[in-house]
CSV table of C-alpha atoms and ligand atoms in Angstrom, one decimal:
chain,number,residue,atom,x,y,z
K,13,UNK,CA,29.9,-60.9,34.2
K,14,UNK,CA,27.3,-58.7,35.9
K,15,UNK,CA,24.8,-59.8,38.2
K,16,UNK,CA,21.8,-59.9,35.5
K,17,UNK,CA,23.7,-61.7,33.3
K,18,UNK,CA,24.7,-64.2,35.8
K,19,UNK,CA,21.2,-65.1,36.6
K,20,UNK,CA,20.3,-65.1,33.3
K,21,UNK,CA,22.7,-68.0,32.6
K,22,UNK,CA,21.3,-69.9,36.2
K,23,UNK,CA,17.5,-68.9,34.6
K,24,UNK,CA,18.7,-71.2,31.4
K,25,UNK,CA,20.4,-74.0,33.5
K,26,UNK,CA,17.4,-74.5,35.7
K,27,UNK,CA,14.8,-74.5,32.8
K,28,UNK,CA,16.4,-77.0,31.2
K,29,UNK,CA,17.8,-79.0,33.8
K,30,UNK,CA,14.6,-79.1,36.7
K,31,UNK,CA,11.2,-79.4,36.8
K,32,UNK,CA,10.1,-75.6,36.4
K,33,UNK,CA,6.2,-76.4,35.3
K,34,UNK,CA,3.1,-76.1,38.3
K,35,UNK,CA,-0.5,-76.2,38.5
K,36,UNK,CA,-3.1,-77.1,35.7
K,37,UNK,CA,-3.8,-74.6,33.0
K,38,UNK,CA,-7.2,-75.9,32.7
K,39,UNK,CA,-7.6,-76.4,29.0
K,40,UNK,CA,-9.3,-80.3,29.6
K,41,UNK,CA,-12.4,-78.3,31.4
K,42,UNK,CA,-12.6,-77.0,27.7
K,43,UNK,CA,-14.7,-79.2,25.5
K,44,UNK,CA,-14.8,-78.0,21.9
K,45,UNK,CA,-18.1,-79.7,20.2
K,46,UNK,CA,-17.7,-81.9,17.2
K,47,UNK,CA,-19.3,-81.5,14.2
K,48,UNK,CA,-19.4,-84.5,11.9
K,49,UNK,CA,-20.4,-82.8,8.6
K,50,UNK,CA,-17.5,-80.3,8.3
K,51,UNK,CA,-18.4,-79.3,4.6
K,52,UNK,CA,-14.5,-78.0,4.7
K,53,UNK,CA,-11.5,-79.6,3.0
K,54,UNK,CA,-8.7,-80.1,5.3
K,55,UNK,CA,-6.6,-78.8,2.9
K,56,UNK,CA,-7.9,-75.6,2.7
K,57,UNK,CA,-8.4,-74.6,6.0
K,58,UNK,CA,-6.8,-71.3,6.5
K,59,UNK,CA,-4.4,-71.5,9.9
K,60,UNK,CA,-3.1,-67.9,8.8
K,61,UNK,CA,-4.0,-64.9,11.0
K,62,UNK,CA,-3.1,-61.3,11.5
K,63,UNK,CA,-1.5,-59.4,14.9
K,64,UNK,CA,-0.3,-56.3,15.3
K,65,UNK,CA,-0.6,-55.6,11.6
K,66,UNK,CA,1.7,-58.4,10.7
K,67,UNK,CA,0.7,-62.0,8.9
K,68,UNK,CA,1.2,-64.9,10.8
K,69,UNK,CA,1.3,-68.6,9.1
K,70,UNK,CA,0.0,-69.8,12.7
K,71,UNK,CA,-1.2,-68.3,15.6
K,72,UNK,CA,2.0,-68.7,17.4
K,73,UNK,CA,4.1,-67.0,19.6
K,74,UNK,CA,7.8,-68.0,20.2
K,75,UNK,CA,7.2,-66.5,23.7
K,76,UNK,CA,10.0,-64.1,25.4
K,77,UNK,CA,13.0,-66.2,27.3
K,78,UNK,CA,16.3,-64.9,27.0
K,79,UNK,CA,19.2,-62.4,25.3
K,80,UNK,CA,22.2,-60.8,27.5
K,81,UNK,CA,25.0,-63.9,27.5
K,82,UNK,CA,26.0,-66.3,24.7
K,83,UNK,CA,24.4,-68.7,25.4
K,84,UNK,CA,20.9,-66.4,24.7
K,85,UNK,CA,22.5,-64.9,21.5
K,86,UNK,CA,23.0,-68.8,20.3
K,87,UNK,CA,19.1,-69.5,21.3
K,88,UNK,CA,17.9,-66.0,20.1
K,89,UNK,CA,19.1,-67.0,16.7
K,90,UNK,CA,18.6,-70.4,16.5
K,91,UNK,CA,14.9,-69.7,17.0
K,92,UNK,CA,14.2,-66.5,15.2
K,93,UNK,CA,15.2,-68.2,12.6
K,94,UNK,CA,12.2,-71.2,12.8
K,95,UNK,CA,9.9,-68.3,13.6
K,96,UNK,CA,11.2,-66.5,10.2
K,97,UNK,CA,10.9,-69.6,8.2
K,98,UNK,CA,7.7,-71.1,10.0
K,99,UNK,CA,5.7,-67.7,9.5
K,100,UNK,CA,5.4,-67.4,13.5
K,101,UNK,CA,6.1,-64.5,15.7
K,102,UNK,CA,9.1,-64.3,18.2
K,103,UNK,CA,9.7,-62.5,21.2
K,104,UNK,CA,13.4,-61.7,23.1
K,105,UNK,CA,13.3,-62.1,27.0
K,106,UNK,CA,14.2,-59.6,29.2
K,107,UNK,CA,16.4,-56.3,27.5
K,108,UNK,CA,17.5,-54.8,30.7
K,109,UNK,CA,21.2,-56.6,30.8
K,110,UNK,CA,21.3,-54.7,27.3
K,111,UNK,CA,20.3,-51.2,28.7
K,112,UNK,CA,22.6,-51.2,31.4
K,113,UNK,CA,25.6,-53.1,29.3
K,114,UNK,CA,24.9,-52.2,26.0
K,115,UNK,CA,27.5,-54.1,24.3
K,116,UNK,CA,25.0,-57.4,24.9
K,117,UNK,CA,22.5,-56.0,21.8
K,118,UNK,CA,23.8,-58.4,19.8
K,119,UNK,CA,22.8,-60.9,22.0
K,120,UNK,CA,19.2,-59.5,21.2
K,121,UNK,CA,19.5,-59.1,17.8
K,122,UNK,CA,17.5,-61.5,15.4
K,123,UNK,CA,16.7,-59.1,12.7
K,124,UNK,CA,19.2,-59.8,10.2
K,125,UNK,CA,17.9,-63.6,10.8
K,126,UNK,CA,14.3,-62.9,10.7
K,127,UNK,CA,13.6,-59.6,8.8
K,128,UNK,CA,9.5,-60.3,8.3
K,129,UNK,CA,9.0,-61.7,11.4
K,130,UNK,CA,6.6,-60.2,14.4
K,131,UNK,CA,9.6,-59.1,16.4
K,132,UNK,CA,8.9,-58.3,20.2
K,133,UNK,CA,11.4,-56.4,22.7
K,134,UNK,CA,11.0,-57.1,26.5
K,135,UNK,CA,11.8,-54.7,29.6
K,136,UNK,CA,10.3,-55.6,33.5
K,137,UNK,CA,7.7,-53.4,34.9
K,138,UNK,CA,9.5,-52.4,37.6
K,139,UNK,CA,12.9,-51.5,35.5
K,140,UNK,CA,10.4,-49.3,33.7
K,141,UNK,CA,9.6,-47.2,36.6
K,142,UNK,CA,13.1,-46.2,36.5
K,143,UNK,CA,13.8,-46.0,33.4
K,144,UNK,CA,14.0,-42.9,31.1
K,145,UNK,CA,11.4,-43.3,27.6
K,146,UNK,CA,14.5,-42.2,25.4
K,147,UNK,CA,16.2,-45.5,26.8
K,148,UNK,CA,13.1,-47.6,26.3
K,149,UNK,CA,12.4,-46.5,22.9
K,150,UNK,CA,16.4,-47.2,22.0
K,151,UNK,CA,16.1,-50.6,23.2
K,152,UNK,CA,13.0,-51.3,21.3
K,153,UNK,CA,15.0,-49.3,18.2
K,154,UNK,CA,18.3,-51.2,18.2
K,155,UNK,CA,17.0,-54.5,17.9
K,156,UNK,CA,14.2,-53.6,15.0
K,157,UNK,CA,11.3,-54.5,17.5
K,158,UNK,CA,7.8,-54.0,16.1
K,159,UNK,CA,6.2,-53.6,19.5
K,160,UNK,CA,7.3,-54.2,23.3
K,161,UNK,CA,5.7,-56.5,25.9
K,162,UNK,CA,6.6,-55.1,29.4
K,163,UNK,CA,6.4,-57.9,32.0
K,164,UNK,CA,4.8,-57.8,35.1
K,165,UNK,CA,5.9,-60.5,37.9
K,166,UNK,CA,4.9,-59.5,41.5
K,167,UNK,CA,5.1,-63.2,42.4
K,168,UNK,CA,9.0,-63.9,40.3
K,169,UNK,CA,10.0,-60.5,42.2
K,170,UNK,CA,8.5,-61.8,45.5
K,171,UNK,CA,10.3,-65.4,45.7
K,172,UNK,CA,14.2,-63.5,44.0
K,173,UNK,CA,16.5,-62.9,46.7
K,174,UNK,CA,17.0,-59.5,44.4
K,175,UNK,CA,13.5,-59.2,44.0
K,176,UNK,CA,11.9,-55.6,43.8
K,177,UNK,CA,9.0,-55.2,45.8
K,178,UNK,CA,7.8,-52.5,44.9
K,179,UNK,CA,5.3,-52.2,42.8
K,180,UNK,CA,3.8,-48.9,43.5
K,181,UNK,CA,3.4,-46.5,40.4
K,182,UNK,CA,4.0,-49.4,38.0
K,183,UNK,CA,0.5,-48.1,36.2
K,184,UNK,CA,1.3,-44.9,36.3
K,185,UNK,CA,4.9,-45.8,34.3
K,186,UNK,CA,3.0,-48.2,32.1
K,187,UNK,CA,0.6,-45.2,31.0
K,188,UNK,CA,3.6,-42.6,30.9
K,189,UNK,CA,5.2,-45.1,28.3
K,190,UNK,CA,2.4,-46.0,26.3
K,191,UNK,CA,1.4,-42.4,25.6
K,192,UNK,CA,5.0,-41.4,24.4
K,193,UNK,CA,6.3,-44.5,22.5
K,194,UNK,CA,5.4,-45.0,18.7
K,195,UNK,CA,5.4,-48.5,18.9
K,196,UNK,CA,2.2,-51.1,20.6
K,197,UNK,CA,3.0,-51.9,24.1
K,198,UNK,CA,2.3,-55.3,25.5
K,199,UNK,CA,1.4,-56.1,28.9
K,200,UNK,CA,2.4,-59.4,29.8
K,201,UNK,CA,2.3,-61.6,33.0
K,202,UNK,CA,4.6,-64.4,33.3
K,203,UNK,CA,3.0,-67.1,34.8
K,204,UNK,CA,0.7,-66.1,37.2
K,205,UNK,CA,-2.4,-64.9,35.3
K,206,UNK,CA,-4.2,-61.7,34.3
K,207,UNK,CA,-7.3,-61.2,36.1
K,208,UNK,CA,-10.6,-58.9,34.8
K,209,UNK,CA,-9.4,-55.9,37.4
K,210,UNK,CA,-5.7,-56.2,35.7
K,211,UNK,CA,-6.6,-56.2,32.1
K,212,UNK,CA,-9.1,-53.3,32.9
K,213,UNK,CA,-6.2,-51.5,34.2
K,214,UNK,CA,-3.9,-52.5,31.4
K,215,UNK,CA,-6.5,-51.5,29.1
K,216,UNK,CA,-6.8,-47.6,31.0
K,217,UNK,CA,-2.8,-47.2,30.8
K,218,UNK,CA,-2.6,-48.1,27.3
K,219,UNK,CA,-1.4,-50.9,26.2
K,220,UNK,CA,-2.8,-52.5,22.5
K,221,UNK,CA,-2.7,-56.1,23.4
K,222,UNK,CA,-2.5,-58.3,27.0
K,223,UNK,CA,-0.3,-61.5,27.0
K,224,UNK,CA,-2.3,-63.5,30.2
K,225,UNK,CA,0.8,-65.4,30.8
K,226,UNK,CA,-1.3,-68.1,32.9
K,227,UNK,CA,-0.9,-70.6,35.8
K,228,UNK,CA,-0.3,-74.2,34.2
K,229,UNK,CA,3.3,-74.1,32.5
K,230,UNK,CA,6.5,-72.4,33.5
K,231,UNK,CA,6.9,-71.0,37.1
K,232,UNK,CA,9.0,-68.4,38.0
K,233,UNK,CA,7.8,-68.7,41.7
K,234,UNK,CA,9.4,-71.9,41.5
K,235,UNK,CA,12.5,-70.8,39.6
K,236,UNK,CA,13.6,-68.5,41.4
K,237,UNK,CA,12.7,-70.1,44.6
K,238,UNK,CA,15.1,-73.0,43.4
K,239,UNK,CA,17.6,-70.3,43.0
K,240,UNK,CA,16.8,-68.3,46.3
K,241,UNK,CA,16.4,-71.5,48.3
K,242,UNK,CA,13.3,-69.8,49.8
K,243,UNK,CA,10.2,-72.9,50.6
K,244,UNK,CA,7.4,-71.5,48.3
K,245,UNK,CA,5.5,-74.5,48.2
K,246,UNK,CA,2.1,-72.6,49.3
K,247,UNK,CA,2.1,-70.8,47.2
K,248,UNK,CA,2.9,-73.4,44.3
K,249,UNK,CA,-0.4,-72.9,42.6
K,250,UNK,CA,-0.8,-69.1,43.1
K,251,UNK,CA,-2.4,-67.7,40.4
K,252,UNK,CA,-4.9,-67.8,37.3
K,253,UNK,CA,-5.1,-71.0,35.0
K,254,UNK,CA,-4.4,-70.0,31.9
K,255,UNK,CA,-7.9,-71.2,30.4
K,256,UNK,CA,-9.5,-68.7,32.8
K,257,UNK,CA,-7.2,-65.5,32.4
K,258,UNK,CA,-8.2,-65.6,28.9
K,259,UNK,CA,-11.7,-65.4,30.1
K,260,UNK,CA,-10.5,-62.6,32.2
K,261,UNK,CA,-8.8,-61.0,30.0
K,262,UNK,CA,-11.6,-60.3,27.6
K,263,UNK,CA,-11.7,-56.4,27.9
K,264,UNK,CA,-11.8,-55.9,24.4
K,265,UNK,CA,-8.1,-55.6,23.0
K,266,UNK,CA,-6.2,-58.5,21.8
K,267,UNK,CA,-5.1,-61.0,23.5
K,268,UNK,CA,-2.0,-63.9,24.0
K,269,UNK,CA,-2.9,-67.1,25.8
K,270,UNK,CA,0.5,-68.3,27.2
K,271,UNK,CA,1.4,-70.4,30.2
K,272,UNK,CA,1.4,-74.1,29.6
K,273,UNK,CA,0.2,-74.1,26.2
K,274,UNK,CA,1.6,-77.6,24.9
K,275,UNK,CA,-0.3,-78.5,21.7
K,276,UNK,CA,-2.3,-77.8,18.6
K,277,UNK,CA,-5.8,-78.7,20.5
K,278,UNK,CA,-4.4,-76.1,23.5
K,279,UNK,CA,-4.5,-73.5,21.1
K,280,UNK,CA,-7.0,-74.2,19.1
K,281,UNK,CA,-9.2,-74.3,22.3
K,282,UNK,CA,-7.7,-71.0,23.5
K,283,UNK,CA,-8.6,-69.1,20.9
K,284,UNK,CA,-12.0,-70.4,21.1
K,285,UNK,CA,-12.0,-69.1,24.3
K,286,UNK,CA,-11.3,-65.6,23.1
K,287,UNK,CA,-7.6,-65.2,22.2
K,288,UNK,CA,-5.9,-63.9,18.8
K,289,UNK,CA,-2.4,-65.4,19.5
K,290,UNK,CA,-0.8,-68.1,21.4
K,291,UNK,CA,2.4,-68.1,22.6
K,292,UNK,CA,4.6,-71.3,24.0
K,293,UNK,CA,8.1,-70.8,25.7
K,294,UNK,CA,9.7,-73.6,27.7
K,295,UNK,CA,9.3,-76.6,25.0
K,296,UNK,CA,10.8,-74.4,22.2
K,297,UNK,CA,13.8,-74.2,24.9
K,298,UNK,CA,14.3,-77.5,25.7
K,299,UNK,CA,13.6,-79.1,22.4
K,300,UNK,CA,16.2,-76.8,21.0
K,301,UNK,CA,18.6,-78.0,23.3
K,302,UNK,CA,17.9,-81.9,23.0
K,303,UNK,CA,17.6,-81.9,18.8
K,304,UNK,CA,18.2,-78.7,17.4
K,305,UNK,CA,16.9,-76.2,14.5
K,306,UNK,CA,15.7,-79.7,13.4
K,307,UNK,CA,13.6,-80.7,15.4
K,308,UNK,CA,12.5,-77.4,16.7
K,309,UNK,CA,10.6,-77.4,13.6
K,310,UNK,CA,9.6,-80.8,13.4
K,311,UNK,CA,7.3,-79.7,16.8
K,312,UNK,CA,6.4,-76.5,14.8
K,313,UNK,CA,4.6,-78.5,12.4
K,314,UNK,CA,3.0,-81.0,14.6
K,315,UNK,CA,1.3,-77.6,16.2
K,316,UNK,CA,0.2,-77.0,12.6
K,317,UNK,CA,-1.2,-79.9,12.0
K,318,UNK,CA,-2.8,-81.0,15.3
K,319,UNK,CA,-4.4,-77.3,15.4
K,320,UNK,CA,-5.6,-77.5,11.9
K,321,UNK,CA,-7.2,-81.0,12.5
K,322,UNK,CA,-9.0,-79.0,15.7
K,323,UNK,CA,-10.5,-76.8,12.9
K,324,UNK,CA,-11.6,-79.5,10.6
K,325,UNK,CA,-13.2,-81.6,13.2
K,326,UNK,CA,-15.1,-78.2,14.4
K,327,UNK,CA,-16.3,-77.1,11.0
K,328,UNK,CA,-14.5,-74.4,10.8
K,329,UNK,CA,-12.1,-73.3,7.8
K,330,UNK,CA,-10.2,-70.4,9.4
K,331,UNK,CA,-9.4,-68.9,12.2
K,332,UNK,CA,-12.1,-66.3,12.3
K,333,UNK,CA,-14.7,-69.2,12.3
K,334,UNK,CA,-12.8,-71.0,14.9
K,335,UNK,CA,-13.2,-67.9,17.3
K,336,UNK,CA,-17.2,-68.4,17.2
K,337,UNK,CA,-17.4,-72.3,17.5
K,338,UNK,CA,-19.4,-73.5,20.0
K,339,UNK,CA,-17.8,-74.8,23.4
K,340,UNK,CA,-18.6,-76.5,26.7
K,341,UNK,CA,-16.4,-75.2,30.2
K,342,UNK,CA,-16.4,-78.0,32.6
K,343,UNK,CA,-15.3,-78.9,36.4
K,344,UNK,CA,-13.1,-76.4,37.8
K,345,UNK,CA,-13.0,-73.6,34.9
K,346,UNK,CA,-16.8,-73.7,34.7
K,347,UNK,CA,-17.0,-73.0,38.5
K,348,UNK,CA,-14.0,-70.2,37.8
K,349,UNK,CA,-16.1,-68.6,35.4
K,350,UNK,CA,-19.8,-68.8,36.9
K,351,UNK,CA,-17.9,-67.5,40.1
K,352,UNK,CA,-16.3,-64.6,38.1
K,353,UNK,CA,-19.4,-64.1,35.8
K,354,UNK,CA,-17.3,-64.5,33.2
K,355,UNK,CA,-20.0,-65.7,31.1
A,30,FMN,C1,14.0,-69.7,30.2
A,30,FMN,C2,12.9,-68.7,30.2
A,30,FMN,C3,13.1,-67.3,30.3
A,30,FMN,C4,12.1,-66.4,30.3
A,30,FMN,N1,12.4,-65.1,30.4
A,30,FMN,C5,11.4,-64.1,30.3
A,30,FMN,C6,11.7,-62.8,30.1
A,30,FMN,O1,12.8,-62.3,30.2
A,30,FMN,N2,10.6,-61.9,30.0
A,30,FMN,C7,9.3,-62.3,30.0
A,30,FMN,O2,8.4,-61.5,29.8
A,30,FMN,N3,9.0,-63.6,30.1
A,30,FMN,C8,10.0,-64.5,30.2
A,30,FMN,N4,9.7,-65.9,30.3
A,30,FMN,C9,8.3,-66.3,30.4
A,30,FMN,C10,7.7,-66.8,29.1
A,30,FMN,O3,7.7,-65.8,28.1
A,30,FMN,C11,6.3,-67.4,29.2
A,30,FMN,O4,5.4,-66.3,29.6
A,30,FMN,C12,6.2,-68.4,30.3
A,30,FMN,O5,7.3,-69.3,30.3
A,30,FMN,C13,5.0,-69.3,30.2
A,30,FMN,O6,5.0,-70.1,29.0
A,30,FMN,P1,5.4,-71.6,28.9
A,30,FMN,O7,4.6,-72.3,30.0
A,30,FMN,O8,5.1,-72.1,27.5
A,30,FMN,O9,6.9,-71.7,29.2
A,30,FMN,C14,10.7,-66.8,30.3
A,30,FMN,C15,10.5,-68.2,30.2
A,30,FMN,C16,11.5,-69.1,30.1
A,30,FMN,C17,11.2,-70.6,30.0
């Protein structure tokens, strides 16, 4: 076993074993305004959207985790196969363990499960830099990817004892790739937040959509410090509240609120907010693991039904409708946003 795959498998033991989730993603300072003559019929409320040129049944992203041991193959297909069924999109984590061992694609590949599905590869920003386009697009090939999110994690990198710190030309590699691949590239934080100045950026190198992977759920600052034994409790809530990096983020290409989305009324008040997906990682792990395929999906359809009863008690009878609805920020997002002039 090589050394990504190792910490692949200690990546999986921790999330499901510890407390991996920090700071406050700030969707109570979000106040969505009731309206109490709907003039819609639950029923037909239309929680369908599009991304990326594919239909989703929900605005829901089974957001990147794992792929390179077999314990990820097991968890891959397990829910790829909700996703296919549920009408949700699904991402693999990381697909470097494949590019340097590639006898672990299958450990990546969902396709056969989920052949309609919004399929998205994975790959770090700073494996990109060294990394070869031909190899990139492979990746992205061999597991029948529609699209590629490349992470960027300055602060995961930081607290790993094998972190990379070096995070000059990372921009330059982004743009290099998204001019020569034929697929959309993603640019996705992990927990951490994209501000204004790094969607700007994003937006200048390329890439068709930002994932704002927020403060306010899963921490890799504090997985990996659990792994590296390194005290990173300063720096516990570093970062941008998921609420406010999608208020950042607005630059004018789509955009994925992640980062301790938990509910139906989280996203529905995300997307108020300004985003066109919403994607949700450590529950769908965990769940998984405590009740299965089962009740995997049981959760999938209380998001359904939670978010479409945000809709109905907003007035609004699709998704489009929700994006314009009226909303108030409060406390500590409203002072983010005034401060930011995010307004
Ligand atoms: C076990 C696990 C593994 C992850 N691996 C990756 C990864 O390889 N690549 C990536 O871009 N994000 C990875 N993430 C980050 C998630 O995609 C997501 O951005 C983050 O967990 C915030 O969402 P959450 O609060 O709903 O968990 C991982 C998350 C978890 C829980």
């Amino acid at each position: 076993m090589n050394l990504t795959e190792n910490r692949k498998i200690e990546h999986l033991d921790i999330c499901l074993k510890q407390d991996v989730e920090t700071g406050d993603p700030l969707f109570n300072d979000v106040r969505l305004v009731h309206q109490s003559l709907p003039e819609t019929d639950l029923e037909d409320i239309d929680i369908s959207c599009e991304f990326l040129g594919k239909k989703l049944d929900l605005p829901l992203l089974i957001a990147a985790m794992t792929g390179g041991c077999e314990e990820a193959e097991e968890i891959n297909e397990a829910l790829a196969g909700v996703a296919e069924r549920k009408g949700l999109a699904f991402g693999v984590g990381s697909q470097r363990a494949m590019i340097e061992q590639p006898e672990l694609t299958r450990t990546f590949s969902v396709r056969s499960t989920a052949p309609s599905i919004l399929l998205l590869g994975n790959i770090g920003i700073t494996a990109l830099k060294r990394l070869p386009h031909d190899r990139v697009v492979r990746a992205v090939e061999a597991i029948e990817a529609d699209g590629l999110c490349v992470h960027i994690n300055p602060a995961q990198e930081l607290f790993q004892n094998e972190g990379d710190h070096d995070f000059s030309g990372c921009a330059n590699a982004l743009e290099s790739l998204c001019s020569a691949v034929p697929f959309p590239v993603i640019g996705k934080e992990v927990g951490n937040g994209i501000s204004r100045e790094a969607a700007e950026r994003l937006k200048g190198a390329g890439v068709r959509a930002i994932d704002v992977g927020g403060l306010g759920g899963t921490s890799w600052s504090l997985i990996d410090s659990l792994r590296s034994g390194k005290d990173v409790s300063q720096y516990g809530a570093w970062g941008i509240p998921t609420a406010a990096a999608v208020l950042e983020a607005q630059v004018g290409l789509p955009v994925i609120a992640t980062g301790g989305l938990r509910n139906g009324l989280h996203m529905a008040k995300a997307i108020a907010l300004g985003a066109d997906l919403c994607g949700i990682a450590l529950p769908f792990l965990r769940i998984l693991a405590r009740d299965g395929i089962p009740g995997v999906e049981a959760f999938v359809e209380g998001l359904k039904q939670d978010f479409r009863h945000a809709l109905f008690l907003t007035g609004c009878s699709n998704i489009a409708e929700l994006r314009r609805t009226s909303f108030l920020l409060e406390a500590g997002l409203k002072e983010w946003a005034d401060q930011r002039n995010l307004g």
